Tab-separated table of N, CA, C and O in Angstrom:
chain	number	residue	atom	x	y	z
J	281	UNK	N	-5.211	-16.344	10.301
J	281	UNK	CA	-5.444	-15.258	9.358
J	281	UNK	C	-6.572	-15.652	8.421
J	281	UNK	O	-6.631	-16.787	7.964
J	282	UNK	N	-7.425	-14.720	8.122
J	282	UNK	CA	-8.516	-15.025	7.209
J	282	UNK	C	-8.011	-15.074	5.777
J	282	UNK	O	-7.040	-14.417	5.417
J	283	UNK	N	-8.695	-15.870	4.972
J	283	UNK	CA	-8.339	-15.972	3.555
J	283	UNK	C	-8.486	-14.616	2.875
J	283	UNK	O	-7.746	-14.302	1.950
J	284	UNK	N	-9.451	-13.815	3.341
J	284	UNK	CA	-9.650	-12.492	2.744
J	284	UNK	C	-8.386	-11.645	2.862
J	284	UNK	O	-7.962	-11.017	1.893
J	285	UNK	N	-7.779	-11.608	4.051
J	285	UNK	CA	-6.551	-10.834	4.230
J	285	UNK	C	-5.426	-11.375	3.349
J	285	UNK	O	-4.686	-10.604	2.749
J	286	UNK	N	-5.283	-12.681	3.270
J	286	UNK	CA	-4.240	-13.276	2.427
J	286	UNK	C	-4.452	-12.896	0.971
J	286	UNK	O	-3.499	-12.543	0.268
J	287	UNK	N	-5.695	-12.954	0.516
J	287	UNK	CA	-5.990	-12.591	-0.872
J	287	UNK	C	-5.689	-11.122	-1.134
J	287	UNK	O	-5.145	-10.765	-2.185
J	288	UNK	N	-6.047	-10.270	-0.189
J	288	UNK	CA	-5.785	-8.833	-0.340
J	288	UNK	C	-4.278	-8.577	-0.431
J	288	UNK	O	-3.809	-7.863	-1.326
J	289	UNK	N	-3.524	-9.145	0.484
J	289	UNK	CA	-2.065	-8.921	0.494
J	289	UNK	C	-1.430	-9.491	-0.762
J	289	UNK	O	-0.558	-8.869	-1.379
J	290	UNK	N	-1.854	-10.670	-1.200
J	290	UNK	CA	-1.319	-11.277	-2.424
J	290	UNK	C	-1.575	-10.352	-3.628
J	290	UNK	O	-0.697	-10.115	-4.451
J	291	UNK	N	-2.775	-9.806	-3.698
J	291	UNK	CA	-3.110	-8.869	-4.780
J	291	UNK	C	-2.245	-7.615	-4.712
J	291	UNK	O	-1.745	-7.135	-5.744
J	292	UNK	N	-2.048	-7.086	-3.513
J	292	UNK	CA	-1.217	-5.890	-3.354
J	292	UNK	C	0.238	-6.162	-3.729
J	292	UNK	O	0.892	-5.314	-4.351
J	293	UNK	N	0.760	-7.323	-3.353
J	293	UNK	CA	2.123	-7.688	-3.745
J	293	UNK	C	2.245	-7.734	-5.271
J	293	UNK	O	3.210	-7.217	-5.839
J	294	UNK	N	1.265	-8.331	-5.933
J	294	UNK	CA	1.276	-8.362	-7.402
J	294	UNK	C	1.243	-6.955	-7.978
J	294	UNK	O	1.992	-6.638	-8.917
J	295	UNK	N	0.395	-6.104	-7.410
J	295	UNK	CA	0.282	-4.726	-7.911
J	295	UNK	C	1.589	-3.957	-7.742
J	295	UNK	O	1.992	-3.211	-8.633
J	296	UNK	N	2.265	-4.120	-6.587
J	296	UNK	CA	3.490	-3.329	-6.377
J	296	UNK	C	4.608	-3.776	-7.311
J	296	UNK	O	5.320	-2.947	-7.872
J	297	UNK	N	4.758	-5.083	-7.507
J	297	UNK	CA	5.790	-5.554	-8.437
J	297	UNK	C	5.443	-5.173	-9.874
J	297	UNK	O	6.317	-4.723	-10.626
J	298	UNK	N	4.178	-5.324	-10.268
J	298	UNK	CA	3.762	-4.928	-11.615
J	298	UNK	C	3.997	-3.438	-11.848
J	298	UNK	O	4.422	-3.027	-12.933
J	299	UNK	N	3.725	-2.627	-10.835
J	299	UNK	CA	3.901	-1.180	-10.967
J	299	UNK	C	5.368	-0.821	-11.206
J	299	UNK	O	5.673	0.038	-12.042
J	300	UNK	N	6.276	-1.481	-10.500
J	300	UNK	CA	7.705	-1.165	-10.668
J	300	UNK	C	8.194	-1.581	-12.053
J	300	UNK	O	8.920	-0.839	-12.709
J	301	UNK	N	7.784	-2.747	-12.517
J	301	UNK	CA	8.197	-3.190	-13.856
J	301	UNK	C	7.620	-2.258	-14.922
J	301	UNK	O	8.311	-1.896	-15.879
J	302	UNK	N	6.367	-1.843	-14.742
J	302	UNK	CA	5.704	-0.959	-15.711
J	302	UNK	C	6.125	0.501	-15.559
J	302	UNK	O	5.713	1.343	-16.358
J	303	UNK	N	6.951	0.790	-14.554
J	303	UNK	CA	7.382	2.159	-14.256
J	303	UNK	C	6.164	3.051	-13.940
J	303	UNK	O	6.137	4.231	-14.260
J	304	UNK	N	5.165	2.448	-13.299
J	304	UNK	CA	3.949	3.141	-12.873
J	304	UNK	C	4.165	3.590	-11.428
J	304	UNK	O	3.704	2.964	-10.481
J	305	UNK	N	4.889	4.670	-11.279
J	305	UNK	CA	5.304	5.111	-9.951
J	305	UNK	C	4.158	5.688	-9.136
J	305	UNK	O	4.199	5.656	-7.907
J	306	UNK	N	3.120	6.190	-9.794
J	306	UNK	CA	1.954	6.676	-9.059
J	306	UNK	C	1.289	5.525	-8.288
J	306	UNK	O	0.915	5.692	-7.127
J	307	UNK	N	1.164	4.374	-8.937
J	307	UNK	CA	0.583	3.221	-8.257
J	307	UNK	C	1.483	2.767	-7.121
J	307	UNK	O	1.003	2.446	-6.022
J	308	UNK	N	2.794	2.740	-7.347
J	308	UNK	CA	3.712	2.330	-6.289
J	308	UNK	C	3.565	3.249	-5.072
J	308	UNK	O	3.485	2.772	-3.936
J	309	UNK	N	3.496	4.559	-5.295
J	309	UNK	CA	3.344	5.515	-4.192
J	309	UNK	C	2.017	5.293	-3.479
J	309	UNK	O	1.947	5.349	-2.249
J	310	UNK	N	0.970	5.008	-4.226
J	310	UNK	CA	-0.346	4.746	-3.628
J	310	UNK	C	-0.289	3.537	-2.686
J	310	UNK	O	-0.929	3.532	-1.637
J	311	UNK	N	0.514	2.539	-3.029
J	311	UNK	CA	0.624	1.320	-2.231
J	311	UNK	C	1.581	1.464	-1.049
J	311	UNK	O	1.463	0.741	-0.066
J	312	UNK	N	2.526	2.373	-1.148
J	312	UNK	CA	3.608	2.465	-0.165
J	312	UNK	C	3.234	3.329	1.036
J	312	UNK	O	2.520	4.326	0.921
J	313	UNK	N	3.766	2.935	2.177
J	313	UNK	CA	3.675	3.737	3.390
J	313	UNK	C	4.714	4.857	3.268
J	313	UNK	O	5.808	4.642	2.735
J	314	UNK	N	4.428	6.061	3.752
J	314	UNK	CA	5.406	7.154	3.651
J	314	UNK	C	6.736	6.843	4.338
J	314	UNK	O	7.768	7.397	3.966
J	315	UNK	N	6.726	5.961	5.338
J	315	UNK	CA	7.956	5.601	6.058
J	315	UNK	C	8.590	4.311	5.523
J	315	UNK	O	9.320	3.628	6.254
J	316	UNK	N	8.342	3.995	4.259
J	316	UNK	CA	8.897	2.779	3.659
J	316	UNK	C	10.399	2.663	3.896
J	316	UNK	O	11.146	3.628	3.708
J	317	UNK	N	10.829	1.470	4.311
J	317	UNK	CA	12.255	1.116	4.415
J	317	UNK	C	12.491	0.007	3.407
J	317	UNK	O	12.028	-1.122	3.594
J	318	UNK	N	13.180	0.334	2.312
J	318	UNK	CA	13.415	-0.620	1.229
J	318	UNK	C	14.892	-0.981	1.228
J	318	UNK	O	15.737	-0.212	0.791
J	319	UNK	N	15.174	-2.161	1.760
J	319	UNK	CA	16.546	-2.647	1.809
J	319	UNK	C	16.808	-3.470	0.556
J	319	UNK	O	15.947	-4.224	0.110
J	320	UNK	N	17.997	-3.334	0.007
J	320	UNK	CA	18.400	-4.088	-1.181
J	320	UNK	C	19.283	-5.259	-0.754
J	320	UNK	O	19.838	-5.270	0.339
J	321	UNK	N	19.447	-6.221	-1.657
J	321	UNK	CA	20.214	-7.425	-1.322
J	321	UNK	C	21.698	-7.131	-1.092
J	321	UNK	O	22.398	-7.944	-0.499
J	322	UNK	N	22.162	-5.953	-1.512
J	322	UNK	CA	23.555	-5.568	-1.237
J	322	UNK	C	23.690	-4.805	0.082
J	322	UNK	O	24.764	-4.342	0.436
J	323	UNK	N	22.569	-4.657	0.811
J	323	UNK	CA	22.592	-3.986	2.106
J	323	UNK	C	22.236	-2.512	2.048
J	323	UNK	O	22.027	-1.897	3.096
J	324	UNK	N	22.149	-1.923	0.859
J	324	UNK	CA	21.775	-0.512	0.743
J	324	UNK	C	20.334	-0.334	1.201
J	324	UNK	O	19.490	-1.214	1.019
J	325	UNK	N	20.062	0.810	1.818
J	325	UNK	CA	18.730	1.109	2.336
J	325	UNK	C	18.195	2.360	1.662
J	325	UNK	O	18.893	3.371	1.563
J	326	UNK	N	16.958	2.275	1.169
J	326	UNK	CA	16.296	3.425	0.581
J	326	UNK	C	15.028	3.750	1.348
J	326	UNK	O	14.373	2.854	1.897
J	327	UNK	N	14.689	5.026	1.355
J	327	UNK	CA	13.386	5.500	1.809
J	327	UNK	C	12.462	5.474	0.599
J	327	UNK	O	12.901	5.214	-0.534
J	328	UNK	N	11.203	5.772	0.801
J	328	UNK	CA	10.285	5.854	-0.334
J	328	UNK	C	10.793	6.875	-1.345
J	328	UNK	O	10.875	6.579	-2.542
J	329	UNK	N	11.176	8.050	-0.886
J	329	UNK	CA	11.601	9.095	-1.831
J	329	UNK	C	12.907	8.748	-2.531
J	329	UNK	O	13.037	8.965	-3.737
J	330	UNK	N	13.872	8.187	-1.819
J	330	UNK	CA	15.145	7.868	-2.481
J	330	UNK	C	14.993	6.695	-3.452
J	330	UNK	O	15.592	6.687	-4.529
J	331	UNK	N	14.155	5.715	-3.109
J	331	UNK	CA	13.914	4.588	-4.016
J	331	UNK	C	13.207	5.076	-5.280
J	331	UNK	O	13.595	4.730	-6.399
J	332	UNK	N	12.183	5.899	-5.108
J	332	UNK	CA	11.474	6.437	-6.272
J	332	UNK	C	12.388	7.255	-7.160
J	332	UNK	O	12.325	7.151	-8.387
J	333	UNK	N	13.238	8.067	-6.558
J	333	UNK	CA	14.170	8.879	-7.347
J	333	UNK	C	15.091	7.987	-8.178
J	333	UNK	O	15.336	8.258	-9.360
J	334	UNK	N	15.594	6.914	-7.577
J	334	UNK	CA	16.471	5.989	-8.307
J	334	UNK	C	15.722	5.296	-9.435
J	334	UNK	O	16.275	5.096	-10.521
J	335	UNK	N	14.467	4.941	-9.191
J	335	UNK	CA	13.677	4.298	-10.246
J	335	UNK	C	13.334	5.282	-11.368
J	335	UNK	O	13.484	4.969	-12.551
J	336	UNK	N	12.892	6.470	-10.994
J	336	UNK	CA	12.510	7.474	-11.994
J	336	UNK	C	13.700	7.922	-12.840
J	336	UNK	O	13.551	8.185	-14.034
J	337	UNK	N	14.880	7.998	-12.229
J	337	UNK	CA	16.074	8.458	-12.950
J	337	UNK	C	16.678	7.378	-13.838
J	337	UNK	O	17.572	7.656	-14.626
J	338	UNK	N	16.197	6.139	-13.696
J	338	UNK	CA	16.747	5.044	-14.486
J	338	UNK	C	17.894	4.320	-13.815
J	338	UNK	O	18.501	3.433	-14.418
J	339	UNK	N	18.219	4.686	-12.580
J	339	UNK	CA	19.260	3.961	-11.853
J	339	UNK	C	18.837	2.500	-11.697
J	339	UNK	O	19.638	1.594	-11.893
J	340	UNK	N	17.555	2.296	-11.327
J	340	UNK	CA	16.971	0.955	-11.309
J	340	UNK	C	15.933	0.878	-12.414
J	340	UNK	O	14.997	1.685	-12.444
J	341	UNK	N	16.106	-0.078	-13.309
J	341	UNK	CA	15.099	-0.371	-14.331
J	341	UNK	C	14.838	-1.870	-14.258
J	341	UNK	O	15.734	-2.674	-14.535
J	342	UNK	N	13.623	-2.216	-13.858
J	342	UNK	CA	13.246	-3.625	-13.717
J	342	UNK	C	12.637	-4.105	-15.032
J	342	UNK	O	11.685	-3.510	-15.532
J	343	UNK	N	13.195	-5.175	-15.580
J	343	UNK	CA	12.713	-5.722	-16.846
J	343	UNK	C	11.719	-6.858	-16.621
J	343	UNK	O	10.793	-7.037	-17.407
J	344	UNK	N	11.917	-7.621	-15.558
J	344	UNK	CA	11.052	-8.766	-15.231
J	344	UNK	C	11.225	-9.068	-13.754
J	344	UNK	O	12.333	-9.007	-13.236
J	345	UNK	N	10.116	-9.380	-13.088
J	345	UNK	CA	10.175	-9.819	-11.690
J	345	UNK	C	9.199	-10.973	-11.504
J	345	UNK	O	8.012	-10.840	-11.811
J	346	UNK	N	9.719	-12.093	-11.008
J	346	UNK	CA	8.888	-13.207	-10.557
J	346	UNK	C	8.955	-13.183	-9.035
J	346	UNK	O	10.039	-13.040	-8.468
J	347	UNK	N	7.814	-13.334	-8.383
J	347	UNK	CA	7.797	-13.198	-6.923
J	347	UNK	C	6.857	-14.221	-6.282
J	347	UNK	O	5.824	-13.861	-5.710
J	348	UNK	N	7.227	-15.496	-6.337
J	348	UNK	CA	6.385	-16.488	-5.664
J	348	UNK	C	6.321	-16.226	-4.164
J	348	UNK	O	7.314	-15.826	-3.553
J	349	UNK	N	5.149	-16.451	-3.595
J	349	UNK	CA	4.924	-16.236	-2.162
J	349	UNK	C	4.817	-17.595	-1.470
J	349	UNK	O	4.073	-18.462	-1.916
J	350	UNK	N	5.580	-17.760	-0.384
J	350	UNK	CA	5.511	-18.976	0.423
J	350	UNK	C	4.439	-18.855	1.491
J	350	UNK	O	3.594	-19.743	1.635
J	351	UNK	N	4.485	-17.767	2.268
J	351	UNK	CA	3.527	-17.587	3.353
J	351	UNK	C	3.166	-16.118	3.515
J	351	UNK	O	3.971	-15.228	3.226
J	352	UNK	N	1.949	-15.906	3.994
J	352	UNK	CA	1.490	-14.576	4.404
J	352	UNK	C	0.931	-14.742	5.807
J	352	UNK	O	0.028	-15.546	6.030
J	353	UNK	N	1.493	-14.003	6.757
J	353	UNK	CA	1.053	-14.074	8.145
J	353	UNK	C	0.576	-12.690	8.568
J	353	UNK	O	1.314	-11.712	8.418
J	354	UNK	N	-0.646	-12.631	9.077
J	354	UNK	CA	-1.186	-11.363	9.566
J	354	UNK	C	-1.347	-11.455	11.072
J	354	UNK	O	-1.951	-12.394	11.586
J	355	UNK	N	-0.752	-10.481	11.769
J	355	UNK	CA	-0.885	-10.364	13.219
J	355	UNK	C	-1.347	-8.935	13.471
J	355	UNK	O	-0.600	-7.979	13.215
J	356	UNK	N	-2.570	-8.791	13.921
J	356	UNK	CA	-3.115	-7.447	14.128
J	356	UNK	C	-3.168	-6.699	12.815
J	356	UNK	O	-3.748	-7.179	11.837
J	357	UNK	N	-2.537	-5.529	12.792
J	357	UNK	CA	-2.531	-4.687	11.597
J	357	UNK	C	-1.227	-4.788	10.817
J	357	UNK	O	-0.863	-3.871	10.077
J	358	UNK	N	-0.508	-5.907	10.977
J	358	UNK	CA	0.760	-6.124	10.279
J	358	UNK	C	0.687	-7.437	9.499
J	358	UNK	O	0.239	-8.455	10.030
J	359	UNK	N	1.114	-7.382	8.253
J	359	UNK	CA	1.187	-8.585	7.418
J	359	UNK	C	2.641	-8.792	7.006
J	359	UNK	O	3.314	-7.852	6.574
J	360	UNK	N	3.122	-10.025	7.154
J	360	UNK	CA	4.480	-10.388	6.779
J	360	UNK	C	4.390	-11.393	5.632
J	360	UNK	O	3.713	-12.417	5.746
J	361	UNK	N	5.075	-11.079	4.544
J	361	UNK	CA	5.065	-11.914	3.341
J	361	UNK	C	6.454	-12.503	3.166
J	361	UNK	O	7.438	-11.767	3.046
J	362	UNK	N	6.539	-13.827	3.140
J	362	UNK	CA	7.805	-14.528	2.908
J	362	UNK	C	7.719	-15.163	1.532
J	362	UNK	O	6.730	-15.832	1.211
J	363	UNK	N	8.744	-14.968	0.733
J	363	UNK	CA	8.745	-15.543	-0.606
J	363	UNK	C	10.068	-15.355	-1.294
J	363	UNK	O	11.136	-15.425	-0.666
J	364	UNK	N	9.986	-15.094	-2.583
J	364	UNK	CA	11.172	-14.882	-3.407
J	364	UNK	C	10.982	-13.646	-4.272
J	364	UNK	O	9.854	-13.210	-4.505
J	365	UNK	N	12.097	-13.127	-4.751
J	365	UNK	CA	12.096	-12.062	-5.745
J	365	UNK	C	13.204	-12.390	-6.723
J	365	UNK	O	14.379	-12.289	-6.401
J	366	UNK	N	12.793	-12.861	-7.895
J	366	UNK	CA	13.737	-13.210	-8.950
J	366	UNK	C	13.513	-12.215	-10.071
J	366	UNK	O	12.381	-12.059	-10.542
J	367	UNK	N	14.577	-11.528	-10.471
J	367	UNK	CA	14.381	-10.411	-11.389
J	367	UNK	C	15.526	-10.250	-12.366
J	367	UNK	O	16.662	-10.638	-12.093
J	368	UNK	N	15.176	-9.649	-13.493
J	368	UNK	CA	16.149	-9.114	-14.442
J	368	UNK	C	16.013	-7.603	-14.341
J	368	UNK	O	14.897	-7.073	-14.460
J	369	UNK	N	17.123	-6.929	-14.089
J	369	UNK	CA	17.076	-5.484	-13.976
J	369	UNK	C	18.390	-4.866	-14.418
J	369	UNK	O	19.397	-5.563	-14.580
J	370	UNK	N	18.335	-3.579	-14.606
J	370	UNK	CA	19.540	-2.790	-14.831
J	370	UNK	C	19.694	-1.895	-13.611
J	370	UNK	O	18.750	-1.198	-13.222
J	371	UNK	N	20.871	-1.975	-12.982
J	371	UNK	CA	21.170	-1.148	-11.809
J	371	UNK	C	22.454	-0.391	-12.086
J	371	UNK	O	23.483	-1.009	-12.382
J	372	UNK	N	22.379	0.917	-12.045
J	372	UNK	CA	23.541	1.778	-12.317
J	372	UNK	C	24.155	1.438	-13.666
J	372	UNK	O	25.370	1.428	-13.828
J	373	UNK	N	23.302	1.129	-14.641
J	373	UNK	CA	23.764	0.861	-15.992
J	373	UNK	C	24.256	-0.557	-16.246
J	373	UNK	O	24.681	-0.870	-17.354
J	374	UNK	N	24.196	-1.422	-15.240
J	374	UNK	CA	24.678	-2.800	-15.367
J	374	UNK	C	23.488	-3.751	-15.325
J	374	UNK	O	22.700	-3.723	-14.380
J	375	UNK	N	23.372	-4.586	-16.355
J	375	UNK	CA	22.294	-5.588	-16.386
J	375	UNK	C	22.603	-6.678	-15.371
J	375	UNK	O	23.730	-7.166	-15.293
J	376	UNK	N	21.601	-7.046	-14.553
J	376	UNK	CA	21.794	-8.029	-13.486
J	376	UNK	C	20.619	-8.986	-13.435
J	376	UNK	O	19.524	-8.643	-13.862
J	377	UNK	N	20.877	-10.149	-12.850
J	377	UNK	CA	19.820	-11.080	-12.516
J	377	UNK	C	19.858	-11.292	-11.012
J	377	UNK	O	20.934	-11.518	-10.453
J	378	UNK	N	18.703	-11.194	-10.380
J	378	UNK	CA	18.605	-11.401	-8.937
J	378	UNK	C	17.882	-12.701	-8.643
J	378	UNK	O	16.914	-13.049	-9.321
J	379	UNK	N	18.354	-13.395	-7.632
J	379	UNK	CA	17.683	-14.579	-7.103
J	379	UNK	C	17.701	-14.417	-5.587
J	379	UNK	O	18.702	-14.708	-4.936
J	380	UNK	N	16.598	-13.904	-5.045
J	380	UNK	CA	16.528	-13.545	-3.629
J	380	UNK	C	15.388	-14.256	-2.907
J	380	UNK	O	14.324	-14.471	-3.480
J	381	UNK	N	15.609	-14.549	-1.637
J	381	UNK	CA	14.524	-14.809	-0.700
J	381	UNK	C	14.086	-13.418	-0.252
J	381	UNK	O	14.889	-12.486	-0.259
J	382	UNK	N	12.841	-13.264	0.151
J	382	UNK	CA	12.397	-11.919	0.508
J	382	UNK	C	11.399	-11.928	1.647
J	382	UNK	O	10.678	-12.902	1.870
J	383	UNK	N	11.386	-10.804	2.342
J	383	UNK	CA	10.440	-10.541	3.410
J	383	UNK	C	9.857	-9.151	3.150
J	383	UNK	O	10.609	-8.181	3.039
J	384	UNK	N	8.547	-9.088	2.996
J	384	UNK	CA	7.862	-7.807	2.819
J	384	UNK	C	6.913	-7.614	3.996
J	384	UNK	O	6.326	-8.574	4.491
J	385	UNK	N	6.786	-6.372	4.441
J	385	UNK	CA	5.906	-6.047	5.560
J	385	UNK	C	4.888	-5.017	5.091
J	385	UNK	O	5.249	-3.998	4.487
J	386	UNK	N	3.629	-5.301	5.380
J	386	UNK	CA	2.531	-4.392	5.099
J	386	UNK	C	1.874	-4.021	6.425
J	386	UNK	O	1.851	-4.827	7.349
J	387	UNK	N	1.362	-2.803	6.509
J	387	UNK	CA	0.649	-2.371	7.713
J	387	UNK	C	-0.704	-1.797	7.313
J	387	UNK	O	-0.834	-1.166	6.249
J	388	UNK	N	-1.693	-2.027	8.158
J	388	UNK	CA	-3.020	-1.506	7.876
J	388	UNK	C	-3.105	-0.083	8.418
J	388	UNK	O	-2.879	0.157	9.603
J	389	UNK	N	-3.439	0.844	7.540
J	389	UNK	CA	-3.562	2.255	7.915
J	389	UNK	C	-4.888	2.489	8.649
J	389	UNK	O	-5.770	1.629	8.664
J	390	UNK	N	-5.015	3.666	9.230
J	390	UNK	CA	-6.219	4.014	9.986
J	390	UNK	C	-7.483	3.919	9.135
J	390	UNK	O	-8.560	3.605	9.647
J	391	UNK	N	-7.359	4.156	7.825
J	391	UNK	CA	-8.536	4.091	6.945
J	391	UNK	C	-8.843	2.666	6.478
J	391	UNK	O	-9.742	2.457	5.675
J	392	UNK	N	-8.052	1.682	6.971
J	392	UNK	CA	-8.299	0.288	6.639
J	392	UNK	C	-7.532	-0.240	5.440
J	392	UNK	O	-7.546	-1.443	5.181
J	393	UNK	N	-6.861	0.659	4.709
J	393	UNK	CA	-6.076	0.205	3.559
J	393	UNK	C	-4.728	-0.339	4.021
J	393	UNK	O	-4.213	0.054	5.076
J	394	UNK	N	-4.175	-1.270	3.244
J	394	UNK	CA	-2.864	-1.828	3.544
J	394	UNK	C	-1.794	-1.024	2.818
J	394	UNK	O	-1.967	-0.666	1.649
J	395	UNK	N	-0.687	-0.741	3.514
J	395	UNK	CA	0.428	0.022	2.943
J	395	UNK	C	1.721	-0.779	3.082
J	395	UNK	O	1.998	-1.376	4.123
J	396	UNK	N	2.517	-0.753	2.024
J	396	UNK	CA	3.803	-1.444	1.951
J	396	UNK	C	4.814	-0.682	2.809
J	396	UNK	O	5.163	0.451	2.512
J	397	UNK	N	5.270	-1.306	3.897
J	397	UNK	CA	6.087	-0.620	4.898
J	397	UNK	C	7.575	-0.953	4.824
J	397	UNK	O	8.415	-0.091	5.072
J	398	UNK	N	7.922	-2.205	4.520
J	398	UNK	CA	9.337	-2.589	4.559
J	398	UNK	C	9.586	-3.768	3.638
J	398	UNK	O	8.689	-4.583	3.388
J	399	UNK	N	10.839	-3.842	3.159
J	399	UNK	CA	11.243	-4.923	2.270
J	399	UNK	C	12.677	-5.309	2.575
J	399	UNK	O	13.525	-4.440	2.793
J	400	UNK	N	12.929	-6.622	2.590
J	400	UNK	CA	14.281	-7.135	2.858
J	400	UNK	C	14.534	-8.378	2.005
J	400	UNK	O	14.030	-9.451	2.318
J	401	UNK	N	15.302	-8.238	0.923
J	401	UNK	CA	15.701	-9.415	0.166
J	401	UNK	C	17.054	-9.939	0.654
J	401	UNK	O	17.860	-9.182	1.190
J	402	UNK	N	17.261	-11.224	0.493
J	402	UNK	CA	18.539	-11.857	0.826
J	402	UNK	C	18.903	-12.778	-0.326
J	402	UNK	O	18.059	-13.558	-0.790
J	403	UNK	N	20.137	-12.689	-0.796
J	403	UNK	CA	20.578	-13.526	-1.906
J	403	UNK	C	20.425	-14.997	-1.534
J	403	UNK	O	20.843	-15.410	-0.444
J	404	UNK	N	19.802	-15.760	-2.433
J	404	UNK	CA	19.625	-17.204	-2.199
J	404	UNK	C	20.967	-17.899	-2.339
J	404	UNK	O	21.757	-17.594	-3.243
J	405	UNK	N	21.218	-18.837	-1.440
J	405	UNK	CA	22.420	-19.663	-1.539
J	405	UNK	C	22.147	-20.802	-2.503
J	405	UNK	O	21.090	-21.405	-2.471
J	406	UNK	N	23.121	-21.089	-3.333
J	406	UNK	CA	22.960	-22.138	-4.340
J	406	UNK	C	23.323	-23.494	-3.768
J	406	UNK	O	24.156	-23.648	-2.954
């Protein structure tokens, strides 16, 4: 994988997490693929529209997210990001702390832009 692709994906990952914390949903939508599959660490699955609705309604309010990246692998028009997602958030009115390993998938669209396609966090074992 070229360093350029890794830098682009790293920047996009930063933008998507920053957008969710800042409640900048327009930026999140700009980054997301319309067929986004957003799985949560409890196994719940959201589409782009259902995830946005939960965020906009205040069901999910992210206060802080740290997301160190271990590896970025690009194969063709698919990028796989392995790392962590450690966060303070409020979910359904309950304040929580998350400590997850994570897998994010990005795909290159026909116009050459990268779109956030899928996310899968898994609770880290202590």
